[in-house]
XYZ file of C-alpha atoms in Angstrom:
768
model
C -55.149 -64.903 3.190
C -52.607 -67.565 4.176
C -52.603 -70.789 2.154
C -53.875 -70.794 -1.419
C -57.581 -71.632 -1.691
C -58.978 -73.903 -4.364
C -61.546 -72.560 -6.794
C -64.384 -74.426 -5.049
C -63.249 -73.107 -1.671
C -63.230 -69.573 -3.072
C -66.733 -70.047 -4.424
C -68.018 -71.279 -1.057
C -66.359 -68.346 0.710
C -67.864 -65.854 -1.734
C -71.317 -67.423 -1.411
C -71.121 -67.237 2.395
C -70.071 -63.597 2.225
C -72.907 -62.830 -0.171
C -75.430 -64.198 2.311
C -73.852 -62.160 5.117
C -74.014 -58.973 3.044
C -77.557 -59.734 1.916
C -78.715 -60.366 5.485
C -77.054 -57.220 6.785
C -78.538 -55.124 3.986
C -82.101 -56.245 4.654
C -81.609 -55.763 8.384
C -81.277 -52.059 7.545
C -84.292 -51.822 5.269
C -87.072 -49.425 6.275
C -90.527 -49.913 4.768
C -89.166 -51.519 1.632
C -86.303 -49.100 0.974
C -83.028 -47.985 2.502
C -82.061 -44.664 4.074
C -78.471 -45.381 5.117
C -76.413 -43.130 7.322
C -74.068 -40.466 6.040
C -70.829 -39.744 7.868
C -70.567 -37.319 10.737
C -68.923 -34.233 9.287
C -66.637 -31.811 11.153
C -67.043 -29.411 8.232
C -70.854 -29.471 8.330
C -70.727 -29.247 12.126
C -68.474 -26.182 12.003
C -70.753 -24.337 9.570
C -73.877 -25.231 11.555
C -72.330 -24.018 14.828
C -71.182 -20.802 13.132
C -74.626 -20.185 11.654
C -76.342 -20.610 15.020
C -73.808 -18.317 16.712
C -74.194 -15.565 14.108
C -77.987 -15.909 14.203
C -78.093 -15.204 17.932
C -75.563 -12.412 17.562
C -77.868 -10.804 15.000
C -80.875 -11.209 17.266
C -79.010 -9.247 19.922
C -78.408 -6.412 17.465
C -74.802 -7.150 16.534
C -74.616 -7.552 12.759
C -71.877 -7.014 10.208
C -73.636 -4.770 7.733
C -76.977 -3.153 7.110
C -78.688 -5.084 4.356
C -81.506 -3.953 2.064
C -84.256 -4.765 4.581
C -82.332 -4.930 7.869
C -84.461 -4.785 10.953
C -81.556 -3.823 13.211
C -78.788 -1.290 12.939
C -75.250 -2.172 11.947
C -72.563 -2.145 14.595
C -68.919 -1.291 14.263
C -67.842 -4.338 12.262
C -65.962 -7.551 12.825
C -63.258 -6.387 15.197
C -60.095 -8.240 16.003
C -60.843 -9.780 19.381
C -62.675 -13.065 19.624
C -64.662 -11.846 22.612
C -66.376 -9.171 20.514
C -67.815 -11.851 18.265
C -69.258 -14.108 20.910
C -72.921 -13.979 21.892
C -73.320 -14.260 25.639
C -74.482 -17.713 26.651
C -77.532 -16.193 28.311
C -78.668 -14.923 24.905
C -78.830 -18.435 23.436
C -81.806 -20.482 24.640
C -82.186 -24.212 24.535
C -82.092 -26.310 22.481
C -79.633 -24.216 20.494
C -77.209 -23.600 23.363
C -76.900 -27.348 23.777
C -76.483 -27.874 20.033
C -73.615 -25.382 19.941
C -71.945 -26.883 23.027
C -72.170 -30.453 21.730
C -71.016 -29.349 18.291
C -67.927 -27.760 19.822
C -67.246 -30.907 21.848
C -67.354 -32.891 18.609
C -64.968 -30.465 16.901
C -62.479 -30.591 19.765
C -62.590 -34.409 19.673
C -61.963 -34.646 15.913
C -59.068 -32.207 15.562
C -56.073 -34.033 14.063
C -52.560 -34.041 15.434
C -51.472 -31.707 12.643
C -54.004 -29.149 13.920
C -56.488 -29.521 11.071
C -59.831 -31.156 10.462
C -61.121 -33.364 7.671
C -64.527 -33.236 6.014
C -65.425 -36.436 7.904
C -63.982 -38.219 10.902
C -62.192 -40.598 8.535
C -60.261 -38.493 6.023
C -57.116 -36.349 6.268
C -57.055 -32.691 7.217
C -57.801 -30.141 4.542
C -57.720 -26.381 4.562
C -61.446 -25.910 3.889
C -62.680 -27.918 6.866
C -59.960 -26.418 9.050
C -60.839 -22.825 8.128
C -64.512 -23.419 8.917
C -63.681 -25.097 12.233
C -61.510 -22.091 13.111
C -64.437 -19.787 12.338
C -66.666 -21.821 14.654
C -64.074 -21.502 17.417
C -63.754 -17.728 16.969
C -67.520 -17.230 16.926
C -67.949 -19.170 20.186
C -64.723 -18.196 21.970
C -64.485 -18.446 25.723
C -63.036 -21.697 27.109
C -59.639 -23.209 27.784
C -60.325 -25.800 25.099
C -60.649 -23.007 22.536
C -57.266 -21.662 23.573
C -55.680 -25.100 23.310
C -57.122 -25.911 19.885
C -56.506 -22.538 18.245
C -52.681 -22.446 17.922
C -52.596 -25.879 16.286
C -55.391 -24.957 13.894
C -53.818 -21.608 13.027
C -50.499 -23.309 12.350
C -52.093 -25.795 9.965
C -54.023 -23.018 8.218
C -50.852 -21.010 7.635
C -48.854 -24.039 6.449
C -51.531 -24.822 3.875
C -51.381 -21.317 2.415
C -54.211 -19.526 4.213
C -56.486 -17.613 1.859
C -54.355 -18.521 -1.153
C -54.599 -22.190 -0.194
C -58.394 -22.050 -0.135
C -58.581 -20.273 -3.478
C -56.090 -22.706 -5.013
C -58.093 -25.720 -3.786
C -61.179 -24.681 -5.754
C -59.695 -22.771 -8.666
C -62.211 -20.898 -10.792
C -65.128 -22.480 -8.949
C -66.235 -20.056 -6.211
C -69.153 -22.238 -5.070
C -67.361 -23.233 -1.876
C -64.393 -20.860 -1.744
C -66.557 -17.742 -1.378
C -68.749 -19.116 1.470
C -65.697 -20.428 3.352
C -63.870 -17.128 3.148
C -67.034 -15.160 3.963
C -67.508 -17.258 7.109
C -63.881 -16.623 8.031
C -64.376 -12.897 7.449
C -67.445 -12.882 9.693
C -65.280 -14.525 12.368
C -62.516 -11.949 11.915
C -59.970 -14.467 10.594
C -59.498 -12.852 7.162
C -60.312 -9.370 5.833
C -63.361 -8.894 3.618
C -61.109 -7.941 0.722
C -60.089 -11.614 0.499
C -63.675 -12.775 -0.074
C -64.635 -13.086 -3.762
C -67.634 -10.941 -4.639
C -70.262 -13.225 -6.133
C -72.388 -11.471 -8.784
C -75.700 -12.050 -7.026
C -77.378 -9.552 -9.321
C -77.289 -12.186 -12.088
C -79.848 -14.204 -10.140
C -82.255 -11.449 -11.220
C -82.085 -12.895 -14.731
C -84.540 -15.528 -15.970
C -83.485 -19.058 -15.059
C -82.975 -20.116 -18.672
C -80.322 -17.394 -19.162
C -78.122 -18.369 -16.232
C -76.253 -21.144 -18.025
C -74.913 -18.634 -20.545
C -74.148 -15.973 -17.937
C -70.780 -17.479 -16.959
C -71.512 -17.672 -13.246
C -68.541 -18.404 -10.966
C -70.687 -20.933 -9.091
C -72.261 -24.179 -10.216
C -75.866 -24.606 -11.290
C -77.143 -25.867 -7.937
C -75.666 -22.991 -5.874
C -78.126 -20.143 -6.531
C -79.016 -19.698 -2.825
C -75.316 -19.273 -2.007
C -74.883 -16.899 -4.941
C -77.615 -14.629 -3.560
C -76.896 -14.892 0.176
C -73.085 -14.889 0.154
C -73.053 -12.281 -2.604
C -75.207 -9.931 -0.562
C -73.210 -10.501 2.641
C -69.977 -9.652 0.822
C -71.550 -6.625 -0.848
C -73.040 -5.063 2.279
C -70.185 -5.986 4.628
C -67.194 -5.458 2.393
C -68.250 -3.054 -0.333
C -69.402 -3.937 -3.812
C -67.004 -2.307 -6.245
C -67.344 0.826 -8.369
C -70.461 2.916 -8.393
C -72.175 1.579 -11.544
C -71.874 -2.013 -10.305
C -72.800 -0.989 -6.791
C -75.904 0.784 -8.065
C -77.004 -2.310 -9.969
C -76.393 -4.523 -6.952
C -78.374 -2.266 -4.661
C -81.256 -2.379 -7.105
C -80.967 -6.190 -7.369
C -80.852 -6.839 -3.630
C -84.561 -7.031 -2.897
C -85.612 -8.894 -6.081
C -82.935 -11.540 -5.633
C -83.812 -11.970 -1.948
C -87.398 -12.603 -3.010
C -86.158 -15.585 -5.016
C -84.814 -17.436 -1.976
C -88.165 -18.527 -0.482
C -89.081 -20.026 -3.855
C -85.898 -22.119 -3.779
C -86.259 -23.265 -0.166
C -88.129 -26.585 0.241
C -90.663 -27.212 3.034
C -87.962 -28.888 5.130
C -86.029 -25.610 5.234
C -82.862 -27.230 3.912
C -81.512 -26.111 0.540
C -80.635 -29.367 -1.281
C -81.375 -30.961 2.124
C -77.735 -30.005 2.748
C -76.391 -28.708 6.051
C -73.440 -26.661 4.675
C -75.435 -24.806 2.016
C -78.334 -24.092 4.373
C -76.015 -22.936 7.157
C -74.121 -20.626 4.780
C -77.398 -18.996 3.723
C -78.565 -18.589 7.345
C -75.213 -17.126 8.414
C -75.163 -14.677 5.504
C -78.682 -13.352 5.882
C -78.373 -13.112 9.660
C -75.054 -11.326 9.180
C -76.790 -8.486 7.321
C -79.536 -8.220 9.908
C -82.224 -10.431 8.370
C -82.507 -12.751 11.350
C -86.326 -12.707 11.178
C -86.432 -13.488 7.470
C -88.548 -16.620 6.759
C -85.621 -18.247 4.956
C -83.468 -17.827 8.071
C -86.128 -19.157 10.443
C -86.823 -22.173 8.236
C -83.099 -22.775 7.872
C -82.631 -22.717 11.663
C -85.456 -25.242 11.979
C -83.691 -27.507 9.476
C -80.360 -27.247 11.303
C -81.992 -28.183 14.595
C -83.606 -31.195 12.966
C -80.346 -32.387 11.411
C -78.217 -32.257 14.585
C -77.150 -35.662 15.913
C -76.962 -36.836 19.512
C -73.138 -36.975 19.421
C -72.954 -33.266 18.557
C -72.189 -33.734 14.860
C -74.074 -32.774 11.719
C -73.924 -34.768 8.455
C -73.577 -33.071 5.081
C -77.054 -34.098 3.923
C -80.204 -35.743 5.225
C -79.666 -39.083 3.428
C -79.141 -40.767 0.061
C -82.277 -42.891 0.369
C -83.300 -43.109 -3.270
C -79.749 -43.526 -4.551
C -79.075 -46.356 -2.118
C -82.391 -48.104 -2.769
C -82.000 -48.091 -6.546
C -78.385 -49.254 -6.283
C -79.460 -52.027 -3.904
C -82.147 -53.239 -6.318
C -79.632 -53.517 -9.156
C -77.087 -55.194 -6.867
C -79.561 -57.841 -5.689
C -80.709 -58.602 -9.227
C -77.454 -60.303 -10.187
C -77.733 -63.355 -7.961
C -80.851 -63.120 -5.779
C -83.540 -61.536 -7.972
C -86.212 -63.031 -5.729
C -85.259 -60.235 -3.337
C -86.696 -57.702 -5.764
C -90.123 -58.592 -4.358
C -88.991 -57.230 -0.991
C -88.432 -53.740 -2.420
C -91.075 -51.017 -2.289
C -91.270 -50.126 -5.978
C -94.071 -47.640 -5.410
C -91.719 -45.723 -3.128
C -89.042 -45.585 -5.838
C -91.639 -44.342 -8.324
C -92.799 -41.730 -5.807
C -89.282 -40.243 -5.713
C -89.575 -39.142 -9.337
C -89.979 -35.375 -9.732
C -93.305 -34.536 -11.356
C -92.851 -30.775 -11.677
C -90.237 -28.440 -13.064
C -87.607 -27.901 -10.376
C -87.093 -24.300 -9.134
C -83.343 -24.763 -8.605
C -82.373 -25.805 -12.110
C -85.605 -25.356 -14.109
C -85.281 -29.078 -14.774
C -88.376 -30.526 -16.485
C -90.356 -33.349 -14.858
C -89.070 -36.904 -15.103
C -85.802 -37.060 -13.170
C -84.923 -38.497 -9.779
C -82.838 -36.974 -6.978
C -80.754 -38.675 -4.295
C -83.447 -38.683 -1.602
C -87.208 -38.670 -1.255
C -87.016 -35.426 0.727
C -88.361 -32.305 -1.030
C -84.999 -30.538 -1.253
C -83.451 -33.078 -3.644
C -82.694 -31.941 -7.181
C -83.099 -34.340 -10.127
C -79.743 -35.392 -11.540
C -78.305 -37.792 -14.088
C -76.731 -40.261 -11.658
C -79.864 -40.827 -9.593
C -82.138 -40.873 -12.626
C -79.916 -43.487 -14.259
C -79.894 -45.552 -11.060
C -83.713 -45.480 -10.932
C -84.056 -46.422 -14.600
C -81.641 -49.338 -14.193
C -83.574 -50.603 -11.178
C -86.904 -50.258 -12.969
C -85.488 -52.047 -16.017
C -84.450 -54.924 -13.765
C -87.951 -55.055 -12.287
C -89.564 -54.915 -15.737
C -87.075 -57.107 -17.518
C -86.955 -60.015 -15.089
C -90.587 -60.796 -15.739
C -90.262 -60.338 -19.489
C -87.269 -62.675 -19.619
C -89.477 -65.566 -18.509
C -90.874 -65.657 -22.016
C -87.563 -66.417 -23.638
C -84.833 -67.338 -21.154
C -84.270 -70.611 -19.358
C -84.198 -69.648 -15.702
C -84.177 -71.455 -12.403
C -87.253 -71.012 -10.199
C -85.048 -71.492 -7.157
C -83.328 -68.223 -8.010
C -86.364 -66.303 -9.276
C -88.632 -67.278 -6.392
C -91.559 -64.908 -6.182
C -91.101 -63.626 -9.732
C -92.726 -66.821 -11.037
C -95.984 -65.907 -9.338
C -98.634 -65.646 -12.046
C -100.147 -62.489 -10.591
C -96.726 -60.812 -10.742
C -96.323 -61.922 -14.340
C -99.641 -60.352 -15.290
C -99.053 -57.193 -13.303
C -100.047 -53.935 -14.897
C -96.801 -52.079 -15.557
C -98.460 -48.873 -16.773
C -97.176 -46.738 -13.896
C -93.677 -48.170 -14.164
C -93.570 -47.757 -17.947
C -94.883 -44.203 -17.773
C -92.249 -43.270 -15.173
C -89.499 -44.905 -17.201
C -90.574 -43.103 -20.358
C -90.463 -39.746 -18.577
C -87.074 -40.617 -17.093
C -85.646 -41.633 -20.452
C -86.900 -38.433 -22.053
C -85.342 -36.460 -19.203
C -81.972 -38.158 -19.788
C -82.111 -37.663 -23.535
C -82.826 -33.960 -23.150
C -79.887 -33.482 -20.759
C -77.192 -34.982 -22.996
C -74.560 -32.381 -23.854
C -73.341 -31.637 -27.401
C -70.070 -33.445 -26.598
C -72.030 -36.693 -26.126
C -71.567 -36.823 -22.367
C -73.957 -36.164 -19.538
C -73.572 -33.477 -16.822
C -74.981 -33.691 -13.307
C -77.890 -31.250 -13.300
C -78.015 -28.848 -16.235
C -77.241 -29.086 -19.922
C -74.870 -26.465 -21.264
C -73.343 -25.290 -17.953
C -69.884 -26.337 -19.040
C -67.638 -23.741 -17.402
C -66.973 -25.458 -14.047
C -65.994 -29.098 -13.372
C -69.164 -30.013 -11.477
C -71.303 -28.824 -14.400
C -69.348 -30.437 -17.242
C -69.989 -33.807 -18.818
C -68.472 -36.534 -16.660
C -67.306 -40.085 -17.289
C -69.181 -41.724 -14.413
C -72.429 -39.924 -15.214
C -72.160 -40.773 -18.899
C -71.390 -44.421 -18.194
C -74.387 -44.682 -15.858
C -76.690 -43.050 -18.396
C -75.459 -45.371 -21.167
C -76.173 -48.412 -18.993
C -79.661 -47.184 -18.093
C -80.595 -46.377 -21.677
C -79.158 -49.661 -22.947
C -81.186 -51.635 -20.389
C -84.418 -50.132 -21.686
C -83.305 -50.456 -25.302
C -82.909 -54.187 -24.746
C -86.401 -54.373 -23.293
C -87.794 -52.491 -26.274
C -85.966 -54.768 -28.715
C -86.997 -57.873 -26.811
C -83.529 -59.033 -25.780
C -82.556 -59.728 -22.161
C -80.638 -57.035 -20.353
C -78.070 -59.609 -19.216
C -77.684 -63.388 -19.286
C -79.996 -65.239 -16.954
C -78.353 -66.931 -13.990
C -76.804 -70.175 -15.076
C -77.376 -69.585 -18.792
C -74.507 -70.019 -21.186
C -75.040 -66.920 -23.255
C -77.052 -63.746 -23.372
C -79.005 -64.566 -26.475
C -80.072 -68.186 -25.876
C -83.829 -68.631 -25.628
C -86.108 -71.395 -24.380
C -89.887 -71.647 -24.074
C -89.612 -73.377 -20.716
C -88.865 -72.627 -17.113
C -87.935 -75.040 -14.372
C -90.578 -75.920 -11.795
C -90.053 -76.320 -8.060
C -89.473 -80.066 -8.395
C -87.103 -79.672 -11.325
C -89.727 -80.614 -13.946
C -90.172 -78.536 -17.084
C -93.319 -76.629 -17.786
C -94.352 -74.449 -20.653
C -94.934 -70.777 -19.948
C -96.248 -69.670 -23.308
C -99.664 -69.068 -21.724
C -98.276 -66.469 -19.310
C -99.142 -63.198 -21.002
C -96.838 -60.271 -20.219
C -97.608 -56.714 -21.256
C -95.091 -55.417 -23.861
C -92.913 -52.499 -22.801
C -94.687 -49.120 -23.030
C -97.975 -50.671 -24.182
C -100.732 -48.291 -23.156
C -98.201 -45.484 -22.750
C -96.870 -45.112 -26.301
C -98.016 -46.197 -29.722
C -95.861 -48.677 -31.633
C -94.655 -45.823 -33.818
C -93.695 -43.754 -30.767
C -91.795 -46.717 -29.330
C -89.907 -47.031 -32.611
C -88.984 -43.340 -32.557
C -87.933 -43.557 -28.912
C -85.733 -46.565 -29.679
C -83.979 -44.682 -32.466
C -83.318 -41.711 -30.168
C -81.985 -43.982 -27.447
C -79.636 -45.737 -29.860
C -78.274 -42.427 -31.111
C -77.725 -41.217 -27.542
C -75.845 -44.399 -26.639
C -73.547 -44.047 -29.658
C -72.691 -40.482 -28.698
C -72.190 -41.471 -25.075
C -69.838 -44.291 -26.026
C -67.862 -41.905 -28.227
C -67.502 -39.580 -25.224
C -66.228 -42.444 -23.059
C -63.705 -43.539 -25.680
C -62.447 -39.997 -26.087
C -61.868 -39.603 -22.353
C -60.060 -42.861 -21.743
C -56.564 -42.098 -20.510
C -53.365 -43.470 -21.982
C -52.973 -45.944 -19.086
C -56.427 -47.395 -19.819
C -58.236 -45.673 -16.944
C -61.068 -43.186 -16.689
C -61.398 -40.414 -14.088
C -64.856 -39.882 -12.526
C -66.467 -36.808 -10.976
C -68.489 -37.896 -7.956
C -66.106 -40.358 -6.294
C -62.459 -39.869 -5.359
C -59.782 -40.828 -2.877
C -58.420 -38.191 -0.476
C -55.124 -40.077 -0.111
C -54.139 -40.068 -3.785
C -52.608 -37.209 -5.789
C -55.278 -34.932 -7.261
C -57.769 -36.807 -5.037
C -59.051 -38.766 -8.044
C -60.409 -42.312 -8.134
C -59.537 -44.115 -11.362
C -60.814 -47.414 -9.929
C -64.377 -46.114 -9.785
C -64.180 -44.312 -13.125
C -62.680 -47.301 -14.916
C -65.093 -49.824 -13.452
C -68.156 -47.709 -14.326
C -66.930 -47.110 -17.880
C -66.241 -50.823 -18.365
C -69.708 -51.814 -17.167
C -71.187 -49.441 -19.741
C -68.928 -50.449 -22.636
C -69.451 -54.159 -22.007
C -73.161 -53.596 -22.687
C -72.497 -52.321 -26.208
C -68.989 -53.432 -27.273
C -67.203 -56.767 -27.641
C -65.105 -57.803 -24.657
C -62.000 -57.957 -26.823
C -62.308 -54.372 -28.076
C -59.369 -52.071 -27.423
C -60.944 -49.711 -24.857
C -62.326 -52.616 -22.831
C -59.073 -54.559 -22.809
C -57.107 -51.454 -21.819
C -59.482 -50.705 -18.945
C -59.354 -54.303 -17.717
C -55.572 -54.273 -17.913
C -55.490 -51.120 -15.768
C -57.572 -52.780 -13.064
C -55.425 -55.911 -13.092
C -52.226 -53.879 -12.844
C -53.430 -51.776 -9.931
C -54.544 -54.626 -7.671
C -53.036 -54.748 -4.198
C -50.902 -57.792 -3.480
C -53.422 -58.825 -0.808
C -56.184 -58.920 -3.423
C -57.949 -55.606 -2.880
C -57.955 -52.216 -4.557
C -57.775 -48.650 -3.277
C -55.936 -47.029 -0.410
C -57.257 -45.892 2.944
C -55.419 -44.637 6.019
C -57.659 -45.311 9.052
C -58.137 -42.107 11.035
C -58.234 -41.893 14.791
C -61.482 -42.543 16.546
C -62.355 -45.403 14.194
C -61.221 -49.020 14.339
C -59.994 -48.758 17.889
C -57.666 -45.795 17.528
C -57.575 -42.882 19.945
C -60.185 -40.152 19.375
C -58.762 -36.916 18.132
C -55.484 -38.365 16.828
C -55.227 -39.871 13.348
C -53.511 -43.196 12.820
C -51.680 -41.626 9.897
C -50.424 -38.071 9.705
C -52.951 -36.561 7.288
C -51.809 -35.446 3.891
C -51.370 -36.710 0.353
C -48.782 -39.267 -0.647
C -45.743 -37.466 -1.906
C -43.080 -38.735 -4.266
C -40.894 -39.604 -1.272
C -43.624 -41.840 0.157
C -43.848 -43.932 -3.012
C -41.755 -47.074 -3.013
C -41.101 -50.303 -1.169
C -40.649 -53.961 -1.950
C -43.277 -55.880 -3.885
C -46.074 -57.324 -1.777
C -45.720 -54.801 1.027
C -47.335 -51.727 -0.467
C -50.566 -50.738 -2.091
C -50.019 -50.750 -5.821
C -48.796 -54.184 -6.834
C -45.734 -53.794 -9.018
C -46.019 -55.500 -12.389
C -43.672 -55.369 -15.320
C -45.879 -54.757 -18.355
C -45.452 -53.270 -21.763
C -46.741 -49.786 -22.389
C -50.405 -49.722 -23.335
C -50.977 -49.056 -26.989
C -54.684 -48.363 -26.709
C -55.348 -44.651 -26.360
C -58.393 -42.544 -26.834
C -60.276 -42.610 -30.104
C -58.475 -39.490 -31.226
C -55.129 -40.496 -29.803
C -54.887 -37.183 -27.977
C -54.543 -36.442 -24.302
C -57.263 -34.639 -22.388
C -56.988 -32.125 -19.593
C -58.065 -34.408 -16.727
C -55.697 -34.667 -13.742
C -52.891 -37.190 -13.721
C -52.492 -39.895 -11.141
C -49.391 -38.218 -9.780
C -45.655 -38.832 -9.909
C -44.372 -42.366 -9.961
C -47.650 -44.116 -9.146
C -47.986 -46.146 -12.316
C -45.774 -49.127 -11.500
C -44.765 -48.310 -7.964
C -45.757 -49.344 -4.487
C -47.426 -47.183 -1.884
C -45.840 -48.229 1.367
C -48.784 -47.489 3.653
C -52.546 -47.882 3.770
C -54.958 -50.721 3.137
C -57.451 -51.521 0.373
C -61.014 -50.303 0.700
C -64.173 -52.375 0.495
C -65.766 -49.920 -1.926
C -62.889 -49.736 -4.422
C -62.349 -53.488 -4.308
C -66.044 -54.031 -4.985
C -65.992 -51.653 -7.962
C -63.033 -53.433 -9.526
C -64.389 -56.938 -8.858
C -67.778 -56.081 -10.360
C -66.199 -54.807 -13.578
C -63.809 -57.754 -13.885
C -66.648 -60.215 -13.249
C -68.759 -58.554 -15.937
C -65.823 -58.801 -18.329
C -65.098 -62.447 -17.477
C -68.774 -63.358 -17.869
C -68.953 -61.721 -21.289
C -66.099 -63.672 -22.836
C -65.645 -67.408 -23.215
C -61.907 -67.256 -22.558
C -60.842 -64.420 -20.229
C -57.137 -63.909 -19.719
C -55.633 -66.042 -16.943
C -54.431 -62.827 -15.252
C -58.011 -61.541 -15.193
C -59.386 -64.727 -13.680
C -56.617 -64.697 -11.084
C -57.224 -61.035 -10.206
C -60.973 -61.594 -10.083
C -60.739 -64.619 -7.791
C -58.250 -62.934 -5.464
C -60.322 -59.750 -5.385
C -63.607 -61.539 -4.715
C -61.957 -63.677 -2.033
C -60.477 -60.603 -0.364
C -63.899 -58.970 -0.442
C -65.521 -62.098 0.978
C -63.021 -62.262 3.829
C -63.797 -58.641 4.730
C -67.504 -59.385 4.949
C -67.008 -62.539 6.982
C -64.634 -60.790 9.398
C -66.726 -57.628 9.788
C -64.231 -55.379 8.009
C -67.054 -53.949 5.893
C -68.287 -51.982 8.925
C -65.611 -49.285 8.398
C -66.621 -47.439 5.210
C -63.991 -45.339 3.476
C -64.359 -41.620 2.633
C -64.466 -42.113 -1.143
C -67.682 -40.205 -1.836
C -67.474 -36.652 -3.167
C -70.319 -34.354 -2.192
C -70.912 -30.965 -3.784
C -67.787 -28.861 -4.257
C -65.246 -31.586 -3.407
C -66.536 -32.298 0.060
C -65.666 -35.815 1.254
C -68.188 -38.174 2.785
C -68.699 -41.836 3.455
C -71.950 -43.769 3.592
C -72.365 -46.730 5.912
C -74.337 -48.726 3.320
C -71.826 -48.313 0.492
C -69.771 -51.394 1.462
C -72.941 -53.508 1.564
C -74.495 -52.218 -1.644
C -71.358 -52.172 -3.775
C -70.091 -55.375 -2.157
C -73.320 -57.234 -2.968
C -73.137 -56.147 -6.597
C -69.550 -57.389 -6.868
C -70.060 -60.677 -5.027
C -73.271 -61.352 -6.959
C -71.590 -60.830 -10.323
C -68.656 -62.979 -9.217
C -71.008 -65.805 -8.256
C -72.803 -65.520 -11.606
C -69.449 -65.836 -13.365
C -68.416 -68.836 -11.280
C -71.785 -70.502 -11.898
C -71.373 -70.087 -15.655
C -68.003 -71.876 -15.775
């Protein structure tokens, strides 16, 4: 940053950046909410191209096996030559011929120098994306560009271990490994014997039994279980005769389940990879006229982008909108009036979901029909609704500034009927309570599916649920969810508010409906409060148990592809701290240990995280990454202080461990990273924002934060502000983890997370 800035200069810089971020966020609002834009994905593009190619091959009579209701005869199999797999261009009509051609152009342009592909255009090569891109090349073979790309791709695939490398990447979870290898088998890259046989016959069982059945796929992958399982069975053989007999008998009944799982859009989970895998599998066994295939093709056509790429999903509209509402509430709550709250309420699921048998009450990530209700999105909605509900209620007891609350002081708003909001919140809270696992944590979709990582209780999900429940508990108990802007403490009350001219006026006459009035009786509210308190206690115990010895927490749904084990302790730690600070003193052991971890892992420039810009972004050459893709190895760790990523600090070993003092089985951060320097890379906007938000919440909650915390917070917020003022926020980092460890970035993440961090930092500065 150059010369040292004074505290007042930092505050002005942060305030300017906040206004920039706020303006940019609202410039992207659509009808009162946000849709965002997910990253272009080479992986999703490869699967979509492969699915279209196999579909047209099946229509011409060339299939891989005769399925239970095939309408065409089977041919001789996969063959070894690429030419045998390719549908003639004349057999593919528009618009699909153009979609395939543009998709291939995109894949050729995003191949890395090492021969591989990443999940997005901004992350390093990995074997999964590379294998699927190779399958797309084999299934569309026929140009000089194919011949140029293939040797590099094949070399990368072999160096990463081939089939063994794919299986090792996903371990016991076959949700993604089986579809990848099946696609490669269809393309003739690997033999069918290498493809795991998914037990699709178990989908014949009632939904409520599946959690106990020990499926090798996660709870949201039933369409893949059926489609990939049947492709593998009919194309590669299904085992000994008793099992084969059962699978033959189960083929038709399980196929009949697929239309019930497919939403009107045609996209399973509104996801391109899952939908394309199902289309490819059913077409591969001759079911190219099946309604599921035709609807899936329609979805793939709709999702294709003008540049030839496909994203992994349609959007994260609800997730982004609820996060934005909470982010704006910290310092510009008047902006809450610019949000379409009816739209957020409309995203709540009102019926039991066919995918997971989830009861009504939860929210998914988008308003599209293929979304599945989950803990993260339900918690985000409940937090946003609590902000909406609580800001009005706080006017009864908190001294607030009308300049900051703006439209919320409108008398009509104060007297608004909150019946619909309260009823939705009650259903959402019940949904969360019913999903809490026996270990006290919350999973993503289904209670009790604890075999695979993406179905187990997770730190980030639990922290989010604890925050959401605590926000509504405070409303029930009549205490503010957080200190009002400019107030000295959370619990201080005043019967007055400040008028436009600065004069005081009494607002005792402004009647506000109590929470859940008209929805629940007073006795029911009391019972609900007791259940919520018990759930929070169990959730906090889960968080304490899973804190690591270095003070950090490891999340599930965010990571960093450049760090060992691809974990993101910055996100996990910041989310856990935000939850614990709602229910624990700031000087408690777990909180202090988590704060110390964030302070110790700050970059010397002021940011957090590590990102290696990939070619094609930020002015680099398309098709060639700025950094040779791959994880940091032990040899790459090191360098003088101030030049690398992790700022080196001499500190005594943390004494705060988990509540039990025992270690858990979560992945480590890797060799030598604790007090070392990563010599390459730059901080990310997202990870810096997560850390700054948590540190600001900590500093605001204590009268005397450590000097090191204040220093780290100011430097972090200033770094973040400089990125917004210089336009650096326009390059989002691939820190999001989609289903089955698939990387993505979202163009609104820097704005949404940055606003939350800058807003909390400004609240802290205003309170000093």
